[in-house]
Tab-separated table of C-alpha atoms in Angstrom:
chain	number	residue	atom	x	y	z
N	1	UNK	CA	-60.303	30.114	-6.470
N	2	UNK	CA	-56.589	29.400	-6.923
N	3	UNK	CA	-54.025	31.913	-7.887
N	4	UNK	CA	-52.040	29.872	-8.880
N	5	UNK	CA	-50.724	26.115	-9.038
N	6	UNK	CA	-48.665	23.392	-11.113
N	7	UNK	CA	-50.486	21.672	-13.154
N	8	UNK	CA	-50.144	17.635	-13.698
N	9	UNK	CA	-49.901	16.439	-17.391
N	10	UNK	CA	-52.762	14.480	-19.169
N	11	UNK	CA	-50.828	11.401	-19.862
N	12	UNK	CA	-48.157	9.664	-17.643
N	13	UNK	CA	-47.200	8.589	-21.808
N	14	UNK	CA	-44.611	10.779	-24.221
N	15	UNK	CA	-44.809	9.301	-27.330
N	16	UNK	CA	-41.475	9.568	-29.824
N	17	UNK	CA	-43.206	8.424	-33.337
N	18	UNK	CA	-44.630	4.371	-32.383
N	19	UNK	CA	-42.334	4.587	-29.468
N	20	UNK	CA	-44.117	5.165	-26.516
N	21	UNK	CA	-41.746	7.292	-24.253
N	22	UNK	CA	-42.975	6.486	-19.960
N	23	UNK	CA	-42.580	9.340	-18.020
N	24	UNK	CA	-41.762	7.224	-14.902
N	25	UNK	CA	-39.234	5.076	-16.301
N	26	UNK	CA	-37.947	8.066	-18.235
N	27	UNK	CA	-36.983	10.163	-15.285
N	28	UNK	CA	-35.356	6.799	-13.468
N	29	UNK	CA	-33.010	6.346	-16.822
N	30	UNK	CA	-32.179	10.213	-16.766
N	31	UNK	CA	-31.120	10.113	-12.584
N	32	UNK	CA	-29.183	6.653	-13.296
N	33	UNK	CA	-27.109	8.674	-16.020
N	34	UNK	CA	-26.695	11.300	-13.838
N	35	UNK	CA	-25.755	9.368	-11.032
N	36	UNK	CA	-23.332	7.480	-12.850
N	37	UNK	CA	-21.608	10.365	-14.504
N	38	UNK	CA	-20.865	12.429	-11.434
N	39	UNK	CA	-20.039	9.340	-9.651
N	40	UNK	CA	-17.171	9.012	-12.293
N	41	UNK	CA	-15.616	12.435	-11.919
N	42	UNK	CA	-16.186	11.718	-8.197
N	43	UNK	CA	-14.581	8.306	-8.259
N	44	UNK	CA	-11.681	9.754	-10.709
N	45	UNK	CA	-10.848	12.814	-8.581
N	46	UNK	CA	-10.188	10.391	-5.447
N	47	UNK	CA	-7.683	7.882	-7.783
N	48	UNK	CA	-10.110	5.567	-9.429
N	49	UNK	CA	-10.063	4.792	-13.227
N	50	UNK	CA	-12.435	6.094	-15.491
N	51	UNK	CA	-15.205	3.808	-16.426
N	52	UNK	CA	-14.916	1.658	-13.026
N	53	UNK	CA	-18.637	2.952	-11.667
N	54	UNK	CA	-20.054	2.457	-14.976
N	55	UNK	CA	-19.036	-1.112	-14.389
N	56	UNK	CA	-20.197	-1.678	-11.155
N	57	UNK	CA	-23.347	0.210	-11.585
N	58	UNK	CA	-24.374	-2.639	-14.145
N	59	UNK	CA	-24.756	-4.904	-11.562
N	60	UNK	CA	-25.975	-2.327	-8.847
N	61	UNK	CA	-28.573	-0.884	-10.460
N	62	UNK	CA	-30.979	-4.105	-11.842
N	63	UNK	CA	-30.564	-5.189	-8.370
N	64	UNK	CA	-31.577	-1.844	-6.827
N	65	UNK	CA	-34.719	-1.857	-9.072
N	66	UNK	CA	-35.336	-5.292	-8.365
N	67	UNK	CA	-35.099	-4.398	-4.560
N	68	UNK	CA	-37.118	-1.144	-4.805
N	69	UNK	CA	-40.185	-2.956	-6.325
N	70	UNK	CA	-39.811	-6.026	-4.200
N	71	UNK	CA	-40.053	-3.613	-1.036
N	72	UNK	CA	-43.385	-1.445	-2.809
N	73	UNK	CA	-44.888	-4.685	-3.712
N	74	UNK	CA	-44.691	-6.315	-0.383
N	75	UNK	CA	-45.310	-2.991	1.836
N	76	UNK	CA	-48.365	-2.302	-0.331
N	77	UNK	CA	-49.258	-5.606	-1.246
N	78	UNK	CA	-53.047	-4.675	-0.719
N	79	UNK	CA	-52.708	-3.171	-4.236
N	80	UNK	CA	-52.027	-6.400	-5.993
N	81	UNK	CA	-52.998	-9.037	-4.198
N	82	UNK	CA	-56.157	-7.845	-2.471
N	83	UNK	CA	-59.634	-8.793	-4.198
N	84	UNK	CA	-60.503	-7.314	-7.377
N	85	UNK	CA	-56.624	-6.605	-8.082
N	86	UNK	CA	-54.370	-8.419	-11.190
N	87	UNK	CA	-50.793	-9.866	-9.425
N	88	UNK	CA	-49.973	-9.226	-12.501
N	89	UNK	CA	-49.678	-5.508	-11.806
N	90	UNK	CA	-46.626	-5.936	-9.482
N	91	UNK	CA	-44.166	-6.196	-12.639
N	92	UNK	CA	-45.991	-3.274	-14.154
N	93	UNK	CA	-43.088	-0.653	-12.638
N	94	UNK	CA	-43.336	1.807	-15.361
N	95	UNK	CA	-46.749	2.586	-13.302
N	96	UNK	CA	-44.555	3.673	-10.392
N	97	UNK	CA	-43.789	1.895	-6.969
N	98	UNK	CA	-39.861	2.014	-6.022
N	99	UNK	CA	-39.824	2.353	-2.275
N	100	UNK	CA	-35.957	3.359	-2.125
N	101	UNK	CA	-34.795	1.131	0.818
N	102	UNK	CA	-35.374	-1.636	-1.116
N	103	UNK	CA	-33.510	-0.555	-3.694
N	104	UNK	CA	-30.721	0.690	-2.206
N	105	UNK	CA	-30.471	-2.242	0.262
N	106	UNK	CA	-30.249	-4.652	-2.720
N	107	UNK	CA	-28.397	-1.858	-4.919
N	108	UNK	CA	-25.617	-2.205	-2.418
N	109	UNK	CA	-25.760	-6.288	-2.901
N	110	UNK	CA	-25.001	-5.692	-6.061
N	111	UNK	CA	-22.554	-3.078	-6.210
N	112	UNK	CA	-20.330	-5.482	-3.735
N	113	UNK	CA	-20.740	-8.176	-6.214
N	114	UNK	CA	-19.122	-5.533	-8.662
N	115	UNK	CA	-17.059	-4.133	-6.421
N	116	UNK	CA	-15.404	-7.757	-5.103
N	117	UNK	CA	-14.976	-8.073	-8.971
N	118	UNK	CA	-13.088	-5.273	-9.357
N	119	UNK	CA	-10.772	-5.762	-5.916
N	120	UNK	CA	-12.763	-2.412	-5.153
N	121	UNK	CA	-13.455	-1.750	-1.253
N	122	UNK	CA	-17.223	-0.782	-1.372
N	123	UNK	CA	-17.242	1.750	1.377
N	124	UNK	CA	-15.565	3.993	-0.882
N	125	UNK	CA	-17.540	3.359	-4.131
N	126	UNK	CA	-19.845	4.290	-2.207
N	127	UNK	CA	-18.205	7.292	-0.591
N	128	UNK	CA	-17.847	8.565	-4.912
N	129	UNK	CA	-21.676	8.068	-5.474
N	130	UNK	CA	-23.816	9.184	-2.769
N	131	UNK	CA	-24.119	12.099	-4.354
N	132	UNK	CA	-25.621	11.051	-7.800
N	133	UNK	CA	-27.709	8.933	-6.201
N	134	UNK	CA	-28.985	11.823	-4.428
N	135	UNK	CA	-29.901	13.696	-7.188
N	136	UNK	CA	-31.318	10.405	-9.396
N	137	UNK	CA	-33.687	10.781	-6.613
N	138	UNK	CA	-34.616	14.477	-7.020
N	139	UNK	CA	-34.755	13.098	-10.901
N	140	UNK	CA	-36.849	10.131	-10.347
N	141	UNK	CA	-39.415	12.055	-8.087
N	142	UNK	CA	-41.087	13.770	-11.321
N	143	UNK	CA	-42.399	10.398	-12.693
N	144	UNK	CA	-44.252	10.601	-9.732
N	145	UNK	CA	-46.041	14.170	-11.155
N	146	UNK	CA	-46.450	12.106	-14.234
N	147	UNK	CA	-48.504	9.785	-12.714
N	148	UNK	CA	-50.083	11.919	-10.797
N	149	UNK	CA	-49.658	10.765	-7.617
N	150	UNK	CA	-48.264	10.785	-4.254
N	151	UNK	CA	-49.089	14.002	-3.047
N	152	UNK	CA	-49.858	16.204	0.930
N	153	UNK	CA	-52.729	17.348	1.956
N	154	UNK	CA	-55.140	19.826	0.146
N	155	UNK	CA	-53.624	23.009	-0.262
N	156	UNK	CA	-54.631	26.819	-2.000
N	157	UNK	CA	-50.625	27.448	-1.885
N	158	UNK	CA	-49.191	28.756	-4.990
N	159	UNK	CA	-46.992	25.833	-5.727
N	160	UNK	CA	-49.738	23.184	-4.848
N	161	UNK	CA	-49.989	20.220	-7.278
N	162	UNK	CA	-53.531	20.073	-9.018
N	163	UNK	CA	-54.652	16.516	-9.344
N	164	UNK	CA	-56.744	16.528	-12.091
N	165	UNK	CA	-57.424	11.658	-12.328
N	166	UNK	CA	-59.786	10.123	-10.380
N	167	UNK	CA	-58.474	6.707	-10.559
N	168	UNK	CA	-57.436	5.029	-7.785
N	169	UNK	CA	-59.562	6.214	-5.364
N	170	UNK	CA	-57.791	10.262	-5.923
N	171	UNK	CA	-59.868	12.975	-5.831
N	172	UNK	CA	-59.700	15.909	-7.683
N	173	UNK	CA	-57.931	19.322	-6.440
N	174	UNK	CA	-55.229	20.746	-5.145
N	175	UNK	CA	-52.306	19.294	-2.822
N	176	UNK	CA	-49.114	20.092	-1.288
N	177	UNK	CA	-46.606	18.149	-3.972
N	178	UNK	CA	-44.713	16.102	-1.998
N	179	UNK	CA	-42.931	14.731	-4.230
N	180	UNK	CA	-41.338	18.093	-4.994
N	181	UNK	CA	-40.200	18.692	-1.616
N	182	UNK	CA	-38.501	15.630	-1.748
N	183	UNK	CA	-36.568	16.716	-4.958
N	184	UNK	CA	-35.621	20.034	-3.478
N	185	UNK	CA	-34.350	18.042	-0.127
N	186	UNK	CA	-32.469	15.702	-2.307
N	187	UNK	CA	-30.885	17.797	-4.256
N	188	UNK	CA	-29.861	19.662	-0.932
N	189	UNK	CA	-28.958	16.953	0.465
N	190	UNK	CA	-26.219	15.915	-2.484
N	191	UNK	CA	-24.785	19.547	-2.121
N	192	UNK	CA	-24.227	18.642	2.060
N	193	UNK	CA	-22.242	15.272	1.057
N	194	UNK	CA	-20.364	17.228	-1.775
N	195	UNK	CA	-19.386	20.272	0.936
N	196	UNK	CA	-18.809	17.679	3.654
N	197	UNK	CA	-16.579	15.388	1.618
N	198	UNK	CA	-14.064	18.314	0.890
N	199	UNK	CA	-14.252	20.298	3.805
N	200	UNK	CA	-14.088	16.876	6.685
N	201	UNK	CA	-12.268	14.418	3.904
N	202	UNK	CA	-14.669	12.224	4.488
N	203	UNK	CA	-14.377	8.224	4.006
N	204	UNK	CA	-14.547	4.960	4.249
N	205	UNK	CA	-18.590	4.911	3.737
N	206	UNK	CA	-19.295	8.103	6.070
N	207	UNK	CA	-19.968	10.404	3.222
N	208	UNK	CA	-22.497	7.827	2.314
N	209	UNK	CA	-23.579	7.378	5.490
N	210	UNK	CA	-24.015	11.224	5.659
N	211	UNK	CA	-26.188	10.981	2.908
N	212	UNK	CA	-28.560	8.447	3.986
N	213	UNK	CA	-29.308	10.164	6.963
N	214	UNK	CA	-29.453	13.758	5.268
N	215	UNK	CA	-32.390	11.746	3.222
N	216	UNK	CA	-34.048	10.142	6.418
N	217	UNK	CA	-34.417	13.002	7.920
N	218	UNK	CA	-36.329	14.565	5.334
N	219	UNK	CA	-38.226	11.797	4.386
N	220	UNK	CA	-39.528	11.646	7.766
N	221	UNK	CA	-41.595	15.154	7.749
N	222	UNK	CA	-42.383	14.820	3.704
N	223	UNK	CA	-43.577	11.269	4.550
N	224	UNK	CA	-45.365	12.734	7.398
N	225	UNK	CA	-47.769	14.861	4.979
N	226	UNK	CA	-48.176	12.490	2.480
N	227	UNK	CA	-52.144	11.445	1.580
N	228	UNK	CA	-51.631	8.194	-0.360
N	229	UNK	CA	-52.823	4.714	1.288
N	230	UNK	CA	-49.990	3.299	3.797
N	231	UNK	CA	-49.492	1.257	6.657
N	232	UNK	CA	-49.286	2.550	10.153
N	233	UNK	CA	-47.400	1.456	13.572
N	234	UNK	CA	-48.733	3.683	16.497
N	235	UNK	CA	-50.089	6.298	15.152
N	236	UNK	CA	-47.027	6.820	12.339
N	237	UNK	CA	-47.061	5.736	9.130
N	238	UNK	CA	-44.246	2.290	7.892
N	239	UNK	CA	-42.034	4.939	6.149
N	240	UNK	CA	-41.915	7.208	8.915
N	241	UNK	CA	-40.286	4.017	11.145
N	242	UNK	CA	-38.267	3.326	8.573
N	243	UNK	CA	-36.621	6.785	8.187
N	244	UNK	CA	-36.377	6.818	11.503
N	245	UNK	CA	-34.969	3.534	12.153
N	246	UNK	CA	-32.336	3.819	9.142
N	247	UNK	CA	-31.248	7.062	10.229
N	248	UNK	CA	-30.214	6.304	13.920
N	249	UNK	CA	-27.682	3.373	12.222
N	250	UNK	CA	-26.359	5.754	9.335
N	251	UNK	CA	-25.027	8.127	13.045
N	252	UNK	CA	-24.336	5.551	14.029
N	253	UNK	CA	-21.884	4.301	11.565
N	254	UNK	CA	-20.821	7.654	10.770
N	255	UNK	CA	-19.579	7.670	14.471
N	256	UNK	CA	-18.251	4.348	15.150
N	257	UNK	CA	-16.338	4.542	12.065
N	258	UNK	CA	-14.453	8.103	12.389
N	259	UNK	CA	-13.621	6.866	15.562
N	260	UNK	CA	-11.668	2.713	14.656
N	261	UNK	CA	-10.619	4.237	10.878
N	262	UNK	CA	-9.950	8.156	10.727
N	263	UNK	CA	-9.457	9.660	7.464
N	264	UNK	CA	-9.273	8.540	3.962
N	265	UNK	CA	-8.317	5.532	1.705
N	266	UNK	CA	-5.315	6.135	0.157
N	267	UNK	CA	-6.049	3.799	-2.711
N	268	UNK	CA	-9.716	2.948	-3.967
N	269	UNK	CA	-8.282	1.141	-7.344
N	270	UNK	CA	-5.979	-0.864	-6.346
N	271	UNK	CA	-3.327	-0.731	-9.753
N	272	UNK	CA	-5.342	2.782	-10.824
N	273	UNK	CA	-1.607	4.595	-11.068
N	274	UNK	CA	-0.182	1.964	-13.207
N	275	UNK	CA	-2.507	1.105	-15.716
N	276	UNK	CA	-3.201	2.309	-18.805
N	277	UNK	CA	-5.125	6.101	-19.771
N	278	UNK	CA	-4.123	9.875	-20.272
N	279	UNK	CA	-3.079	9.864	-16.884
N	280	UNK	CA	-0.193	6.884	-16.970
N	281	UNK	CA	0.572	8.176	-20.160
N	282	UNK	CA	1.894	11.350	-19.781
N	283	UNK	CA	3.509	9.452	-16.213
N	284	UNK	CA	5.394	7.253	-18.405
N	285	UNK	CA	6.058	10.549	-20.674
N	286	UNK	CA	7.290	12.901	-18.554
N	287	UNK	CA	9.574	9.801	-16.977
N	288	UNK	CA	10.791	8.938	-20.649
N	289	UNK	CA	11.992	12.261	-21.180
N	290	UNK	CA	13.564	12.728	-17.758
N	291	UNK	CA	15.474	10.088	-18.635
N	292	UNK	CA	16.662	11.087	-21.056
N	293	UNK	CA	17.834	14.585	-19.833
N	294	UNK	CA	19.133	12.364	-17.317
N	295	UNK	CA	21.133	10.089	-19.450
N	296	UNK	CA	22.108	13.105	-21.621
N	297	UNK	CA	23.800	15.427	-18.978
N	298	UNK	CA	25.671	12.213	-18.206
N	299	UNK	CA	27.301	12.028	-21.531
N	300	UNK	CA	28.202	15.336	-21.411
N	301	UNK	CA	29.632	14.658	-17.737
N	302	UNK	CA	31.642	11.534	-19.676
N	303	UNK	CA	32.673	13.797	-22.779
N	304	UNK	CA	34.367	16.564	-19.823
N	305	UNK	CA	35.900	14.300	-17.617
N	306	UNK	CA	37.384	12.622	-20.773
N	307	UNK	CA	39.064	16.114	-22.267
N	308	UNK	CA	39.825	16.630	-18.524
N	309	UNK	CA	42.200	13.761	-18.510
N	310	UNK	CA	43.012	14.005	-22.264
N	311	UNK	CA	44.577	17.665	-21.177
N	312	UNK	CA	46.676	16.527	-18.065
N	313	UNK	CA	48.124	13.445	-20.329
N	314	UNK	CA	49.019	15.813	-22.643
N	315	UNK	CA	50.328	18.776	-20.367
N	316	UNK	CA	52.767	15.918	-19.046
N	317	UNK	CA	54.155	15.301	-22.493
N	318	UNK	CA	54.659	18.404	-23.756
N	319	UNK	CA	56.432	19.298	-20.104
N	320	UNK	CA	60.040	17.735	-20.784
N	321	UNK	CA	60.086	18.359	-24.516
N	322	UNK	CA	60.170	21.982	-23.610
N	323	UNK	CA	62.393	21.861	-20.408
N	324	UNK	CA	65.276	20.431	-22.867
N	325	UNK	CA	66.922	18.760	-19.624
N	326	UNK	CA	66.436	15.300	-18.336
N	327	UNK	CA	64.136	14.752	-15.990
N	328	UNK	CA	64.907	15.188	-11.985
N	329	UNK	CA	68.153	18.180	-13.032
N	330	UNK	CA	66.633	20.828	-11.326
N	331	UNK	CA	70.241	22.296	-9.206
N	332	UNK	CA	70.751	26.154	-9.922
N	333	UNK	CA	73.158	27.165	-12.101
N	334	UNK	CA	76.031	28.852	-9.257
N	335	UNK	CA	75.770	25.410	-7.390
N	336	UNK	CA	77.121	23.706	-10.700
N	337	UNK	CA	80.001	26.177	-11.026
N	338	UNK	CA	80.673	25.732	-7.454
N	339	UNK	CA	81.295	22.080	-7.778
N	340	UNK	CA	83.731	22.022	-10.400
N	341	UNK	CA	86.287	24.931	-9.418
N	342	UNK	CA	86.597	22.815	-6.488
N	343	UNK	CA	87.340	20.272	-8.165
N	344	UNK	CA	89.888	21.944	-10.736
N	345	UNK	CA	92.133	23.392	-7.452
């Protein structure tokens, strides 16, 4: 008898009046907003403009959704194209099924297009949004809870998730909540990237590579616990091999990038410091104030110099008038008298 467990929702759809809000899609949408919000804060802190992250996300998010769905459909094609299946279900993204590997790959392509249009280096943008992507994944994993999917082996642990659905071969019972494990792991990866970025001043895509490596490390053991249907290669699930390969590539990138391009980009968005906005206005106002102060000081100096010149001219003009003698006559009286006596004798 189970003393405690995590209950699953009886339905994956929440209704707002006549409007259906599907739990899976709702989690994905919230995750995207959080990722853009956090990415925008980090981008501004690195010297970029506010709103740039959202503008590029307009390209990255649709590409990511398409890529994630394609990866899922290709690697689990039997769910949509085998006998008795309806291939139209491949387009029902709200029912679950997004492969993070395809989402990151095509999402990066979309981000590259957006960055190229703005003249922004893709690695700098990727570093800024890396923790936000991890948080988005943490939120998105709760969509699997709404759909009662992607759970692990049976367990009677207090935090086991209860599965009540028997659709698509499910067996009601209590299982390891792998969606919860991955959600918590992604939060940890986000915190790791934020800390490492501040501690080591990561740049040129290394913060993003650290996120990838950290996620893959957790995904490997979490994937190993899952019991849903998957393709196996040499005894390991396909996603295990993918996580291992991507992990090695991410670590290799960090090492080579640190050697070739140490430090961080000095400029992440051309012209960001010259554009309009609160920071630019403040800079402009301070500059104007400083200029006015310098001009006032210059005028005061000029006035002092003018007063000094006028004073000197006045002294020179008044001095001969007060002496009562022509200029150049300055002999003592005794000399004058002596000269006069000599002439008389």
